[in-house]
PDB file of C-alpha atoms in Angstrom:
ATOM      1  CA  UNK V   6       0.000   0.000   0.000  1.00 55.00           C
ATOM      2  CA  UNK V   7       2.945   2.500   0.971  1.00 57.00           C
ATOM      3  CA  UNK V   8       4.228   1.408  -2.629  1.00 57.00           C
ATOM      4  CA  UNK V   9       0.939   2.639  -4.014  1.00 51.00           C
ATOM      5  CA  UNK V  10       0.699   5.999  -2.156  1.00 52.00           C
ATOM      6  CA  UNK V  11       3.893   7.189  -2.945  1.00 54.00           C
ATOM      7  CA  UNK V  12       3.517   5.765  -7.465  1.00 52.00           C
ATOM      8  CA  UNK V  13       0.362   8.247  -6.407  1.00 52.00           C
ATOM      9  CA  UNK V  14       2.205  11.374  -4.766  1.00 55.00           C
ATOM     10  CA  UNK V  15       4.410  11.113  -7.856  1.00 56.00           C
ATOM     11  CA  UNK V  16       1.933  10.609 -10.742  1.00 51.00           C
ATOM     12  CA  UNK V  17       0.694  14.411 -11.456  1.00 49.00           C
ATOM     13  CA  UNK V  18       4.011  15.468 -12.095  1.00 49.00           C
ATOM     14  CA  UNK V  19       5.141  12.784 -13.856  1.00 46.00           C
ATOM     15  CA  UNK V  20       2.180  13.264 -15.796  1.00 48.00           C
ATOM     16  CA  UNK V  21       2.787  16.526 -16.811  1.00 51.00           C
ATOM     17  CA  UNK V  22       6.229  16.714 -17.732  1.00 53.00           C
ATOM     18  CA  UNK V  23       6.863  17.444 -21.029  1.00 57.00           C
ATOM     19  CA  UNK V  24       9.785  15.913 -21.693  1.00 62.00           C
ATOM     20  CA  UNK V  25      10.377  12.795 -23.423  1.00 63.00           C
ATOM     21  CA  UNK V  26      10.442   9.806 -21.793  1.00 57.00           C
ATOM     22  CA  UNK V  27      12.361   6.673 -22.802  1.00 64.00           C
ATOM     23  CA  UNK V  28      11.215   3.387 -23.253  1.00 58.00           C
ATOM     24  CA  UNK V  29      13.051   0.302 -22.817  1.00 65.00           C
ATOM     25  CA  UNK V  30      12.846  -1.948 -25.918  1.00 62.00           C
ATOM     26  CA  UNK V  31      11.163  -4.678 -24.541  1.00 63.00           C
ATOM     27  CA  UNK V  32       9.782  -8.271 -26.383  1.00 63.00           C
ATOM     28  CA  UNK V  33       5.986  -7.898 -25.722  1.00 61.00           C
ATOM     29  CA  UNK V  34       3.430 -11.342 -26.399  1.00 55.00           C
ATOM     30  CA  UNK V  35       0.426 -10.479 -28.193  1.00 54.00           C
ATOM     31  CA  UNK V  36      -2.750 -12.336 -27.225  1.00 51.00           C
ATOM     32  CA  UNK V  37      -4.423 -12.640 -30.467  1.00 53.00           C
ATOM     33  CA  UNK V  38      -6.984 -15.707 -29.907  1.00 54.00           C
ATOM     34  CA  UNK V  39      -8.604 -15.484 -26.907  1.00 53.00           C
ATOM     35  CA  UNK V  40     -11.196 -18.094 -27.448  1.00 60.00           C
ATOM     36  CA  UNK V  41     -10.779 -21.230 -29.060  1.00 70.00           C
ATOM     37  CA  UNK V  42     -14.032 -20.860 -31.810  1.00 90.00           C
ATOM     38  CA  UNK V  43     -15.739 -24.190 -31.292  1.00 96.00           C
ATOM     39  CA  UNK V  44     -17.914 -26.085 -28.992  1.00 97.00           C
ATOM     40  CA  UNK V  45     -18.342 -30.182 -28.676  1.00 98.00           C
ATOM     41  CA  UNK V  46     -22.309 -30.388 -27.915  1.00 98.00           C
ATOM     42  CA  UNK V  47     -23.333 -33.519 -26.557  1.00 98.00           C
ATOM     43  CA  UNK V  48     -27.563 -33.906 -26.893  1.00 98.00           C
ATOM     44  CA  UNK V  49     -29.848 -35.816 -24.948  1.00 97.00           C
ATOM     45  CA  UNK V  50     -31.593 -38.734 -25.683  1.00 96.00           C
ATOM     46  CA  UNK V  51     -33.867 -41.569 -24.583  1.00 95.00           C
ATOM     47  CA  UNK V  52     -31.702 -44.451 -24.535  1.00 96.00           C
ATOM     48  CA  UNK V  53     -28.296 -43.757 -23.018  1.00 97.00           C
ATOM     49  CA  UNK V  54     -28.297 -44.001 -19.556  1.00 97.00           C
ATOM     50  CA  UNK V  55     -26.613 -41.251 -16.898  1.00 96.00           C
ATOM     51  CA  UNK V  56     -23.819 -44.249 -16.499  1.00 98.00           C
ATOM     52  CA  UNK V  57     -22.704 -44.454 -19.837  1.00 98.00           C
ATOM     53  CA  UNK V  58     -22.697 -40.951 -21.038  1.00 98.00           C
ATOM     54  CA  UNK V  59     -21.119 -40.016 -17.676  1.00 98.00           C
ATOM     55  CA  UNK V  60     -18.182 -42.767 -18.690  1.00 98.00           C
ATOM     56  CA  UNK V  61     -17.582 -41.719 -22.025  1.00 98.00           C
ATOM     57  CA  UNK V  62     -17.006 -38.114 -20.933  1.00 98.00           C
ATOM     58  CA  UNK V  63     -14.583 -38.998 -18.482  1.00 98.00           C
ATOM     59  CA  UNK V  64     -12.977 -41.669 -21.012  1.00 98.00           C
ATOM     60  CA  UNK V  65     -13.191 -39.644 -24.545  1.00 98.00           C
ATOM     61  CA  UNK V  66     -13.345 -36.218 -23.012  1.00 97.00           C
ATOM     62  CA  UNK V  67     -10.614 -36.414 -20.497  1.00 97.00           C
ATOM     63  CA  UNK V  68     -13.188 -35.147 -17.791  1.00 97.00           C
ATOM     64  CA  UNK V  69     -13.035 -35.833 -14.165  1.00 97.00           C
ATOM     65  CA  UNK V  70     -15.784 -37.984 -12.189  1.00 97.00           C
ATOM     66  CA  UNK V  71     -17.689 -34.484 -10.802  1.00 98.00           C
ATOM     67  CA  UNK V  72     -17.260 -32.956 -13.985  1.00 98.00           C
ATOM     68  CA  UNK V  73     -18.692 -35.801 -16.248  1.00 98.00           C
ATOM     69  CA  UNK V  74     -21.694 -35.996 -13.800  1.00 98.00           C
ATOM     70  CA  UNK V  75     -22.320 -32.332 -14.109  1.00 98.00           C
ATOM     71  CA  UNK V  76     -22.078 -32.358 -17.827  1.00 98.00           C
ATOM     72  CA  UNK V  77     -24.378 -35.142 -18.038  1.00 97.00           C
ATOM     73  CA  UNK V  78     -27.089 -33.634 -16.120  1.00 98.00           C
ATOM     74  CA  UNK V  79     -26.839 -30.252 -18.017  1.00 98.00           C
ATOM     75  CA  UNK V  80     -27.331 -32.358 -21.086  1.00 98.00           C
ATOM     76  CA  UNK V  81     -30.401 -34.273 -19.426  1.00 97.00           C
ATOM     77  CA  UNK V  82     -32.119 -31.281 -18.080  1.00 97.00           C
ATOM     78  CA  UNK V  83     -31.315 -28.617 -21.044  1.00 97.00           C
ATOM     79  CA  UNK V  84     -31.622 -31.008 -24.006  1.00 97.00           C
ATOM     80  CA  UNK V  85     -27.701 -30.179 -25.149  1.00 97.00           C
ATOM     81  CA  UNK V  86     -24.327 -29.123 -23.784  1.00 97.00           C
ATOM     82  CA  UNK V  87     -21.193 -28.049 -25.086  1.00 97.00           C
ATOM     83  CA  UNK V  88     -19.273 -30.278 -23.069  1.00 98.00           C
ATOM     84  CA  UNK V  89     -15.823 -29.008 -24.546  1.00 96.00           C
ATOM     85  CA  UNK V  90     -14.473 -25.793 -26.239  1.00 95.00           C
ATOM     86  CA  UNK V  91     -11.229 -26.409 -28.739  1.00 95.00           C
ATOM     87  CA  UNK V  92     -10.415 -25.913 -32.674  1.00 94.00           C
ATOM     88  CA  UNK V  93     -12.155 -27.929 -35.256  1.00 95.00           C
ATOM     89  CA  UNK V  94      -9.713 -30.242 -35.755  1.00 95.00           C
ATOM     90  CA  UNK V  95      -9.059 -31.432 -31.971  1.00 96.00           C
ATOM     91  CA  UNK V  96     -12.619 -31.653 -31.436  1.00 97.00           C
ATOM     92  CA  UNK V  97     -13.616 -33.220 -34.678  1.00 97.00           C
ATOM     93  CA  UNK V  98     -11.714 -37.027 -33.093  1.00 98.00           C
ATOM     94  CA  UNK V  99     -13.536 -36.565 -30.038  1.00 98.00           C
ATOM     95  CA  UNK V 100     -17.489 -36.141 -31.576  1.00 98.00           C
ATOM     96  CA  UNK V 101     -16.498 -39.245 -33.480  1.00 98.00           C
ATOM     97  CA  UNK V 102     -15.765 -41.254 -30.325  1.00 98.00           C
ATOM     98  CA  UNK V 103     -18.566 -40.006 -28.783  1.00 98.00           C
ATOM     99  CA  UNK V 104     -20.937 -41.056 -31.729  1.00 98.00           C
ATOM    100  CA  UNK V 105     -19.144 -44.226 -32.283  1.00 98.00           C
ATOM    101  CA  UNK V 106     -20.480 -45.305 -28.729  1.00 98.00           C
ATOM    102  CA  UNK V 107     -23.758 -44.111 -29.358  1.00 98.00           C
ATOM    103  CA  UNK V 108     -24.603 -41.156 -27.742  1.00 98.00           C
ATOM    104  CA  UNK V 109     -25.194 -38.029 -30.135  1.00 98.00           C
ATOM    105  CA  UNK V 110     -22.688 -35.268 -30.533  1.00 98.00           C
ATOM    106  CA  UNK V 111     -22.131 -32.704 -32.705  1.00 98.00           C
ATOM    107  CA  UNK V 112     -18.875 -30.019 -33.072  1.00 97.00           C
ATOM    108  CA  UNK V 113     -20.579 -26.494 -33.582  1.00 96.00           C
ATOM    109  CA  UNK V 114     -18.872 -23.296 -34.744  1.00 93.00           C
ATOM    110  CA  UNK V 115     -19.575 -20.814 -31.430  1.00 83.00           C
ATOM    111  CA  UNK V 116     -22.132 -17.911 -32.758  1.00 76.00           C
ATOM    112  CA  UNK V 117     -20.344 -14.319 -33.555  1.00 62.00           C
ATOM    113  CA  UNK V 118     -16.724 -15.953 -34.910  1.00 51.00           C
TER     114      UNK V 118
END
């Protein structure tokens, strides 16, 4: 806090000084993708049970016992869920395991991208 006071007691004039003020050349990262632009949606359906969609996430999907359970009731009470965010092509592997036991999944571009 004493740092802060005293950046503060100094700021107006440093502010206001018209001189030039160097800047060390530094190497700066650039976040250009924030968000990877796709979604894995799992849907809902009648004949997979809470069991075997739950093991398939945690199997296929890498997700952990709590997580797979969560995911699973999100996509019994809402109808869907995008169980997983990633590009195209590492999601892509992943719907087809998910489909290949069954259980409906689709990868879906995420709206406004």
């Amino acid at each position: 806090m004493r740092n802060f006071v005293k950046m503060m007691q100094r700021m107006p004039y440093s502010l206001h000084d018209p001189r030039p003020v160097e800047i060390e050349d530094q190497d700066i990262d650039v976040l250009t993708d924030t968000e990877d632009p796709f979604h894995l949606i799992v849907w809902n359906d009648e004949v997979n049970t809470f069991e075997w969609v739950i093991e398939t996430l945690m199997e296929v999907c890498g997700h952990s016992q709590e997580q797979a359970e969560q995911c699973a009731m999100l996509i019994h009470t809402k109808g869907s869920y995008a169980v997983k965010r990633g590009s195209y092509d590492v999601l892509k592997p992943l719907c087809d395991a998910i489909t290949d036991r069954g259980i409906g999944a689709t990868v879906e571009i995420l709206s406004g991208t």
